[in-house]
PDB file of C-alpha atoms in Angstrom:
ATOM      1  CA  MET A   1       0.000   0.000   0.000  1.00  0.00           C
ATOM      2  CA  LEU A   2       1.236   3.454  -0.884  1.00  0.00           C
ATOM      3  CA  LYS A   3       2.276   5.694   1.978  1.00  0.00           C
ATOM      4  CA  GLN A   4       2.167   9.457   1.551  1.00  0.00           C
ATOM      5  CA  ILE A   5       5.511  10.008   3.246  1.00  0.00           C
ATOM      6  CA  GLU A   6       7.247   7.596   0.834  1.00  0.00           C
ATOM      7  CA  VAL A   7       5.606   9.094  -2.256  1.00  0.00           C
ATOM      8  CA  ASP A   8       6.530  12.596  -1.071  1.00  0.00           C
ATOM      9  CA  ALA A   9      10.132  11.440  -0.534  1.00  0.00           C
ATOM     10  CA  GLN A  10      10.210  10.036  -4.087  1.00  0.00           C
ATOM     11  CA  GLU A  11       8.925  13.353  -5.399  1.00  0.00           C
ATOM     12  CA  GLU A  12      11.581  15.270  -3.486  1.00  0.00           C
ATOM     13  CA  ALA A  13      14.285  12.968  -4.865  1.00  0.00           C
ATOM     14  CA  LEU A  14      12.946  13.680  -8.363  1.00  0.00           C
ATOM     15  CA  ARG A  15      13.141  17.406  -7.711  1.00  0.00           C
ATOM     16  CA  SER A  16      16.779  17.014  -6.709  1.00  0.00           C
ATOM     17  CA  ARG A  17      17.571  14.923  -9.796  1.00  0.00           C
ATOM     18  CA  THR A  18      15.963  17.405 -12.158  1.00  0.00           C
ATOM     19  CA  ALA A  19      17.510  20.407 -10.399  1.00  0.00           C
ATOM     20  CA  ALA A  20      20.947  18.863 -10.990  1.00  0.00           C
ATOM     21  CA  LEU A  21      20.366  18.798 -14.763  1.00  0.00           C
ATOM     22  CA  PRO A  22      21.808  21.594 -16.898  1.00  0.00           C
ATOM     23  CA  ASP A  23      19.206  24.211 -17.816  1.00  0.00           C
ATOM     24  CA  ALA A  24      18.689  23.037 -21.398  1.00  0.00           C
ATOM     25  CA  GLN A  25      18.280  19.410 -20.336  1.00  0.00           C
ATOM     26  CA  ARG A  26      15.929  20.334 -17.519  1.00  0.00           C
ATOM     27  CA  GLN A  27      13.800  22.362 -19.931  1.00  0.00           C
ATOM     28  CA  ALA A  28      13.740  19.467 -22.430  1.00  0.00           C
ATOM     29  CA  PHE A  29      12.781  17.066 -19.636  1.00  0.00           C
ATOM     30  CA  TYR A  30       9.881  19.207 -18.428  1.00  0.00           C
ATOM     31  CA  GLN A  31       8.729  19.741 -22.005  1.00  0.00           C
ATOM     32  CA  LEU A  32       8.672  15.964 -22.542  1.00  0.00           C
ATOM     33  CA  VAL A  33       6.962  15.156 -19.270  1.00  0.00           C
ATOM     34  CA  LYS A  34       4.291  17.873 -19.201  1.00  0.00           C
ATOM     35  CA  ASP A  35       1.993  16.187 -21.737  1.00  0.00           C
ATOM     36  CA  GLN A  36       2.313  12.809 -20.038  1.00  0.00           C
ATOM     37  CA  LEU A  37       1.555  13.798 -16.448  1.00  0.00           C
ATOM     38  CA  LYS A  38      -1.839  12.729 -15.159  1.00  0.00           C
ATOM     39  CA  ASP A  39      -4.285  14.828 -13.166  1.00  0.00           C
ATOM     40  CA  PRO A  40      -5.639  13.387  -9.892  1.00  0.00           C
ATOM     41  CA  ASP A  41      -8.954  15.203 -10.376  1.00  0.00           C
ATOM     42  CA  THR A  42      -9.516  13.551 -13.759  1.00  0.00           C
ATOM     43  CA  TYR A  43      -8.679  10.173 -12.227  1.00  0.00           C
ATOM     44  CA  ALA A  44     -11.120  10.802  -9.379  1.00  0.00           C
ATOM     45  CA  ALA A  45     -13.864  12.020 -11.739  1.00  0.00           C
ATOM     46  CA  LEU A  46     -13.528   8.918 -13.908  1.00  0.00           C
ATOM     47  CA  ASN A  47     -13.682   6.785 -10.787  1.00  0.00           C
ATOM     48  CA  TRP A  48     -16.701   8.613  -9.389  1.00  0.00           C
ATOM     49  CA  PHE A  49     -18.818   8.613 -12.530  1.00  0.00           C
ATOM     50  CA  PHE A  50     -17.754   5.227 -13.897  1.00  0.00           C
ATOM     51  CA  VAL A  51     -17.234   2.940 -10.928  1.00  0.00           C
ATOM     52  CA  ALA A  52     -16.436   0.021 -13.250  1.00  0.00           C
ATOM     53  CA  GLY A  53     -12.768   0.943 -13.665  1.00  0.00           C
ATOM     54  CA  LEU A  54     -12.277   3.444 -16.487  1.00  0.00           C
ATOM     55  CA  HIS A  55      -9.880   5.435 -14.326  1.00  0.00           C
ATOM     56  CA  HIS A  56      -7.386   2.571 -14.594  1.00  0.00           C
ATOM     57  CA  PHE A  57      -7.240   3.073 -18.362  1.00  0.00           C
ATOM     58  CA  TYR A  58      -6.441   6.744 -17.710  1.00  0.00           C
ATOM     59  CA  LEU A  59      -3.259   5.593 -15.959  1.00  0.00           C
ATOM     60  CA  GLN A  60      -2.590   3.036 -18.710  1.00  0.00           C
ATOM     61  CA  GLN A  61      -3.270   0.125 -16.373  1.00  0.00           C
ATOM     62  CA  TRP A  62      -5.035  -1.939 -19.029  1.00  0.00           C
ATOM     63  CA  ARG A  63      -5.188  -5.297 -17.215  1.00  0.00           C
ATOM     64  CA  HIS A  64      -6.457  -3.717 -14.024  1.00  0.00           C
ATOM     65  CA  GLY A  65      -9.144  -1.805 -15.935  1.00  0.00           C
ATOM     66  CA  LEU A  66     -10.259  -4.884 -17.892  1.00  0.00           C
ATOM     67  CA  LEU A  67     -10.416  -6.984 -14.732  1.00  0.00           C
ATOM     68  CA  ASN A  68     -12.558  -4.319 -13.059  1.00  0.00           C
ATOM     69  CA  ILE A  69     -14.942  -3.957 -15.999  1.00  0.00           C
ATOM     70  CA  LEU A  70     -15.284  -7.713 -16.483  1.00  0.00           C
ATOM     71  CA  SER A  71     -15.902  -8.283 -12.767  1.00  0.00           C
ATOM     72  CA  PHE A  72     -18.527  -5.563 -12.693  1.00  0.00           C
ATOM     73  CA  ALA A  73     -20.170  -6.849 -15.900  1.00  0.00           C
ATOM     74  CA  LEU A  74     -20.203 -10.391 -14.514  1.00  0.00           C
ATOM     75  CA  GLY A  75     -21.882  -9.100 -11.375  1.00  0.00           C
ATOM     76  CA  VAL A  76     -24.550  -7.336 -13.437  1.00  0.00           C
ATOM     77  CA  ALA A  77     -25.063 -10.448 -15.592  1.00  0.00           C
ATOM     78  CA  LEU A  78     -25.452 -12.615 -12.500  1.00  0.00           C
ATOM     79  CA  LEU A  79     -28.291 -10.376 -11.320  1.00  0.00           C
ATOM     80  CA  PHE A  80     -30.462 -11.967 -14.006  1.00  0.00           C
ATOM     81  CA  THR A  81     -29.727 -15.555 -13.016  1.00  0.00           C
ATOM     82  CA  SER A  82     -30.587 -17.824 -10.135  1.00  0.00           C
ATOM     83  CA  VAL A  83     -27.377 -16.761  -8.365  1.00  0.00           C
ATOM     84  CA  TRP A  84     -28.375 -13.097  -8.282  1.00  0.00           C
ATOM     85  CA  LEU A  85     -27.067 -12.760  -4.728  1.00  0.00           C
ATOM     86  CA  THR A  86     -23.558 -13.590  -5.986  1.00  0.00           C
ATOM     87  CA  GLY A  87     -23.970 -10.793  -8.538  1.00  0.00           C
ATOM     88  CA  ILE A  88     -24.874  -8.319  -5.815  1.00  0.00           C
ATOM     89  CA  VAL A  89     -21.874  -9.388  -3.729  1.00  0.00           C
ATOM     90  CA  LEU A  90     -19.543  -9.050  -6.721  1.00  0.00           C
ATOM     91  CA  ILE A  91     -20.863  -5.581  -7.578  1.00  0.00           C
ATOM     92  CA  MET A  92     -20.523  -4.541  -3.936  1.00  0.00           C
ATOM     93  CA  LEU A  93     -16.925  -5.810  -3.755  1.00  0.00           C
ATOM     94  CA  VAL A  94     -15.953  -3.950  -6.928  1.00  0.00           C
ATOM     95  CA  SER A  95     -17.692  -0.818  -5.654  1.00  0.00           C
ATOM     96  CA  ILE A  96     -15.990  -0.944  -2.261  1.00  0.00           C
ATOM     97  CA  TYR A  97     -12.601  -1.384  -3.916  1.00  0.00           C
ATOM     98  CA  GLU A  98     -13.301   1.499  -6.291  1.00  0.00           C
ATOM     99  CA  PHE A  99     -14.425   3.835  -3.498  1.00  0.00           C
ATOM    100  CA  TYR A 100     -11.168   3.045  -1.721  1.00  0.00           C
ATOM    101  CA  GLN A 101      -9.340   4.011  -4.935  1.00  0.00           C
ATOM    102  CA  LEU A 102     -11.410   7.201  -5.154  1.00  0.00           C
ATOM    103  CA  PHE A 103     -10.361   8.379  -1.706  1.00  0.00           C
ATOM    104  CA  ARG A 104      -6.704   7.660  -2.521  1.00  0.00           C
ATOM    105  CA  ALA A 105      -6.764   9.286  -5.980  1.00  0.00           C
ATOM    106  CA  GLN A 106      -4.231  11.983  -5.061  1.00  0.00           C
ATOM    107  CA  ILE A 107      -1.546   9.610  -3.841  1.00  0.00           C
ATOM    108  CA  ILE A 108      -2.183   7.046  -6.606  1.00  0.00           C
ATOM    109  CA  VAL A 109      -1.720   9.635  -9.360  1.00  0.00           C
ATOM    110  CA  GLN A 110       1.198  11.309  -7.561  1.00  0.00           C
ATOM    111  CA  ASP A 111       2.945   7.927  -7.417  1.00  0.00           C
ATOM    112  CA  TRP A 112       2.150   7.246 -11.101  1.00  0.00           C
ATOM    113  CA  ASN A 113       3.586  10.643 -12.082  1.00  0.00           C
ATOM    114  CA  ASN A 114       6.700  10.001  -9.972  1.00  0.00           C
ATOM    115  CA  GLN A 115       7.255   6.653 -11.676  1.00  0.00           C
ATOM    116  CA  LEU A 116       6.759   8.258 -15.089  1.00  0.00           C
ATOM    117  CA  MET A 117       9.339  10.949 -14.371  1.00  0.00           C
ATOM    118  CA  ASN A 118      11.821   8.380 -13.038  1.00  0.00           C
ATOM    119  CA  ARG A 119      11.413   6.276 -16.189  1.00  0.00           C
ATOM    120  CA  LEU A 120      11.926   9.306 -18.421  1.00  0.00           C
ATOM    121  CA  LEU A 121      14.989  10.449 -16.483  1.00  0.00           C
ATOM    122  CA  ASP A 122      16.475   6.949 -16.548  1.00  0.00           C
ATOM    123  CA  SER A 123      15.760   6.459 -20.267  1.00  0.00           C
ATOM    124  CA  GLY A 124      17.339   9.760 -21.290  1.00  0.00           C
ATOM    125  CA  ASP A 125      14.540  10.450 -23.802  1.00  0.00           C
ATOM    126  CA  TYR A 126      14.676  14.120 -22.871  1.00  0.00           C
ATOM    127  CA  LEU A 127      18.231  14.238 -24.210  1.00  0.00           C
ATOM    128  CA  LYS A 128      16.950  13.099 -27.597  1.00  0.00           C
ATOM    129  CA  GLN A 129      14.290  15.798 -27.502  1.00  0.00           C
ATOM    130  CA  GLN A 130      16.907  18.406 -26.565  1.00  0.00           C
ATOM    131  CA  ALA A 131      19.085  17.307 -29.512  1.00  0.00           C
ATOM    132  CA  ASP A 132      16.080  17.559 -31.870  1.00  0.00           C
ATOM    133  CA  HIS A 133      15.499  21.170 -30.810  1.00  0.00           C
ATOM    134  CA  LEU A 134      19.085  22.233 -31.413  1.00  0.00           C
TER     135      LEU A 134
END
């Protein structure tokens, strides 16, 4: 489980890494990363309005999103069978899990953004972008 203090420490380490870059590289890095960062409010809105897991697709977590949607759809389908109670339980479990995700939207997206920035710094893609602009 994500802990706020650890995610904040990761973010501070990222700030230090980017601050150590030369100005041109730092600018290229931020230019590359700005379009890829995710917004916690968008994540939360997708979670709130579409409990079935669309917010996972927003963070490119395809398997997680598909598992959520399929579980929710199975629960709905089971409502029309003789095991309707199982369907209700499945829908409730998915909903409880999704509400938990909703209340942790800020830290989940902050962690995702931190991981993204670490990957981009480690890959050096921003150096390629800087070279393209020269």
